[in-house]
CSV table of C-alpha atoms in Angstrom, one decimal:
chain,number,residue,atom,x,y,z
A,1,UNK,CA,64.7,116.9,82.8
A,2,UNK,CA,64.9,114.5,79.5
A,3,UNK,CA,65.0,111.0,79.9
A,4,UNK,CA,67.4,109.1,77.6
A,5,UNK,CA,67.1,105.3,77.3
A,6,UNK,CA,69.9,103.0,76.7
A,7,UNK,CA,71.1,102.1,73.1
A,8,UNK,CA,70.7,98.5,72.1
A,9,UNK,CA,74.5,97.6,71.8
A,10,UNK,CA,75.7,94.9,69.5
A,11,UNK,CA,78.4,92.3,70.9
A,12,UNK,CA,81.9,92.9,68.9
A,13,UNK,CA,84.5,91.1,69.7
A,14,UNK,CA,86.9,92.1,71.9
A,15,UNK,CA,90.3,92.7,69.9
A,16,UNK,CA,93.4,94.8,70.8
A,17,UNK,CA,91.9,97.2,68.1
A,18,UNK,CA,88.5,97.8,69.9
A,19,UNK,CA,90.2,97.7,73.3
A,20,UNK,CA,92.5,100.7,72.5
A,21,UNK,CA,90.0,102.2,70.8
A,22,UNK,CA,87.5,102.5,73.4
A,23,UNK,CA,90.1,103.1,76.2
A,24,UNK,CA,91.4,106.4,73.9
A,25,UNK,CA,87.4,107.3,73.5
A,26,UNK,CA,87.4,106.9,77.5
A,27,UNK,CA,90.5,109.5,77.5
A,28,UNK,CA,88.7,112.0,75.5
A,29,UNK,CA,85.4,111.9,77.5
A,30,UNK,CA,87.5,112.1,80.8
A,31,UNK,CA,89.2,115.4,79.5
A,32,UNK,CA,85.8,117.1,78.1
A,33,UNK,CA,83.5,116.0,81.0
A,34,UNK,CA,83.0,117.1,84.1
A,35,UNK,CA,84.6,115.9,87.1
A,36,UNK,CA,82.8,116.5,89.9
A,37,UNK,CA,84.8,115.2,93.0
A,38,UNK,CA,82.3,115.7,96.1
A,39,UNK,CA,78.8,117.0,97.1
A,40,UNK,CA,77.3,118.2,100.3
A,41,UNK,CA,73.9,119.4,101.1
A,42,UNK,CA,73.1,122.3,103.4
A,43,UNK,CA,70.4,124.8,103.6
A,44,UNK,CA,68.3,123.5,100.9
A,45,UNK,CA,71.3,123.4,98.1
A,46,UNK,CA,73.2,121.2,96.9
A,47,UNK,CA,77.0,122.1,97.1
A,48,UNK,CA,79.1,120.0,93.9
A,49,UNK,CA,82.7,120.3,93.9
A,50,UNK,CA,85.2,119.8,90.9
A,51,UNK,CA,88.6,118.5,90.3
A,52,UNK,CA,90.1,122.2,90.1
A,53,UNK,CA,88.5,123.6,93.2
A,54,UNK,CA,85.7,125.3,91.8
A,55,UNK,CA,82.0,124.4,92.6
A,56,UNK,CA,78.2,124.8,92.1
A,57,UNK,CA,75.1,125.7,94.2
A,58,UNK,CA,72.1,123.9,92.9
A,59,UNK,CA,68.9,124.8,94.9
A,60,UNK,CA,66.8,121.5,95.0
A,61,UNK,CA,63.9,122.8,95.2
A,62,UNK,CA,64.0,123.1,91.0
A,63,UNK,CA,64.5,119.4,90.3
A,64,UNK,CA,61.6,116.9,91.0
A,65,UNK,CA,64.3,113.9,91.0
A,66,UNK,CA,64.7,115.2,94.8
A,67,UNK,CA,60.9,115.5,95.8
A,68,UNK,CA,60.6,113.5,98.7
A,69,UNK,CA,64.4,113.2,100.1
A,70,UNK,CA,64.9,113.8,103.2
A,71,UNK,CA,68.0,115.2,105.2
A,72,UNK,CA,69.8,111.3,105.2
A,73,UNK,CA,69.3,111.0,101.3
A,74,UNK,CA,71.1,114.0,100.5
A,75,UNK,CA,73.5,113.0,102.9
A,76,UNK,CA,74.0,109.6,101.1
A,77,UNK,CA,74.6,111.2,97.8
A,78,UNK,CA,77.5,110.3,95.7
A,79,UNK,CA,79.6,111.5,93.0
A,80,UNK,CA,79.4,108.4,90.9
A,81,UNK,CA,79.9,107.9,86.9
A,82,UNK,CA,83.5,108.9,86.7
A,83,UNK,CA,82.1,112.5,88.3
A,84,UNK,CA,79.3,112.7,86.1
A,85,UNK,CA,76.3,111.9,88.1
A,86,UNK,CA,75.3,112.2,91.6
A,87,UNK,CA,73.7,108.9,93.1
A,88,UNK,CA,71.6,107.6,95.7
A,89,UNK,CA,72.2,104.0,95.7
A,90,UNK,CA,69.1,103.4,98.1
A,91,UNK,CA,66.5,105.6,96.1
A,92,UNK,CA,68.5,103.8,93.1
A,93,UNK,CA,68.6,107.7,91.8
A,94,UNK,CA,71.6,108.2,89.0
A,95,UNK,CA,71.3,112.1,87.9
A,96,UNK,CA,73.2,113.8,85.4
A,97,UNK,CA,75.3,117.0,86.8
A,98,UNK,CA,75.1,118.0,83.1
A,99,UNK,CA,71.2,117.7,83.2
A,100,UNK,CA,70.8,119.7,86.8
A,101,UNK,CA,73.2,122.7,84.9
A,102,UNK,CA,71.2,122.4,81.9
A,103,UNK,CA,67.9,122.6,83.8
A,104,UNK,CA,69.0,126.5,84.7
A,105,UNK,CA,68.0,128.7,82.8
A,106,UNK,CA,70.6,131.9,84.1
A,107,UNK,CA,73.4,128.7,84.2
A,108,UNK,CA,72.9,128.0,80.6
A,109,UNK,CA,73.0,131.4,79.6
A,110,UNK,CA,76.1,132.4,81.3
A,111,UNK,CA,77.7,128.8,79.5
A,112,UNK,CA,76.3,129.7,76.1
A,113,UNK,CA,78.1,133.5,77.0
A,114,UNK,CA,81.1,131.8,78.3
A,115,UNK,CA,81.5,129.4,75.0
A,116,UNK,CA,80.4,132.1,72.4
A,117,UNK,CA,83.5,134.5,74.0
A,118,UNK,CA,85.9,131.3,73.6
A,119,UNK,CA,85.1,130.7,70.3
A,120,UNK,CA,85.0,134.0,69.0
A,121,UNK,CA,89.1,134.0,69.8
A,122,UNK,CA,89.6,130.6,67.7
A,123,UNK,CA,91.2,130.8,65.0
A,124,UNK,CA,91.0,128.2,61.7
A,125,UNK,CA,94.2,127.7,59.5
A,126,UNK,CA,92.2,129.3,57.2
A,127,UNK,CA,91.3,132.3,59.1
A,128,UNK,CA,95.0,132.4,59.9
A,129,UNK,CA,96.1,132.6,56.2
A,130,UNK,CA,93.6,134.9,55.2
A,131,UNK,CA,95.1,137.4,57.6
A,132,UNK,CA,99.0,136.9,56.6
A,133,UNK,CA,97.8,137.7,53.5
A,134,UNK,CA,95.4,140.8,54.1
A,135,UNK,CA,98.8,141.6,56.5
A,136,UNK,CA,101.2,141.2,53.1
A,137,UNK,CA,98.7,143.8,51.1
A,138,UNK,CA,98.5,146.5,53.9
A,139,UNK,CA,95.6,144.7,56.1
A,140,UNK,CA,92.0,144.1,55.3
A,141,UNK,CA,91.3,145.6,52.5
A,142,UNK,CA,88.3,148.8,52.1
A,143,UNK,CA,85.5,148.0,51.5
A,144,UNK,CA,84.1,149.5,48.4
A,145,UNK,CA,80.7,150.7,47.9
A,146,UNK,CA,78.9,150.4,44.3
A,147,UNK,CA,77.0,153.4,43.4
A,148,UNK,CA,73.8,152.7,41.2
């Protein structure tokens, strides 16, 4: 798993400016992140739970950030972060859910499958002009192949 160290900040001032711009930042990364809303441990996996229901099986046994818990520090795990991370206060552990997924190889591929399929159906405003206009001539035109 990658290790990222904090960026040196530098003090602004806070104005109503920075404020609302930081709390419409905070909007954006709330709608785009995940939100994990519980985890339980049992049978060797961890179990994480999301705002809509759905949830995750992580086997432990892949990430070294749990050698050496025992059975009451996966039961003091937390969803912490805004339901970003999973914490253990006591082991002072703070892990990224986003860095367990990422750390799956068959979970990455389905999400790079999953993302490729939704973007495939997006459409630009330019896209979407090129085809009312192909659609005005009769649809996309032939192609036409040069003979040498």
């Amino acid at each position: 798993m990658k290790t990222i160290s904090a960026k040196l900040q530098v003090d602004r001032p806070v104005t109503e400016e920075v404020l609302g711009e930081a709390i419409e930042r905070g909007r954006l990364r709330h709608k785009s992140a995940l939100q994990a809303t519980a985890v339980t441990f049992q049978d060797g996996c961890l179990t994480i739970r999301f705002e809509d229901g759905a949830g995750l099986l992580l086997p432990v046994k892949l990430f070294p950030e749990f050698d050496g818990f025992e059975a009451e520090d996966f039961a003091a795990l937390t969803v912490g972060f805004s339901g970003t991370a999973l914490c253990n206060e006591e082991k002072d552990l703070h892990v990224s859910i986003a860095g367990l997924i990422s750390a799956s190889k068959p979970l990455m591929n389905m999400a790079a499958s999953v993302i490729s399929s939704r973007n495939g159906r997006q459409s630009s405003a330019a896209k979407a002009e090129a085809a009312r206009a192909n659609g005005k001539k009769g649809g996309r035109p032939r192609k036409v192949e040069v003979v040498q």
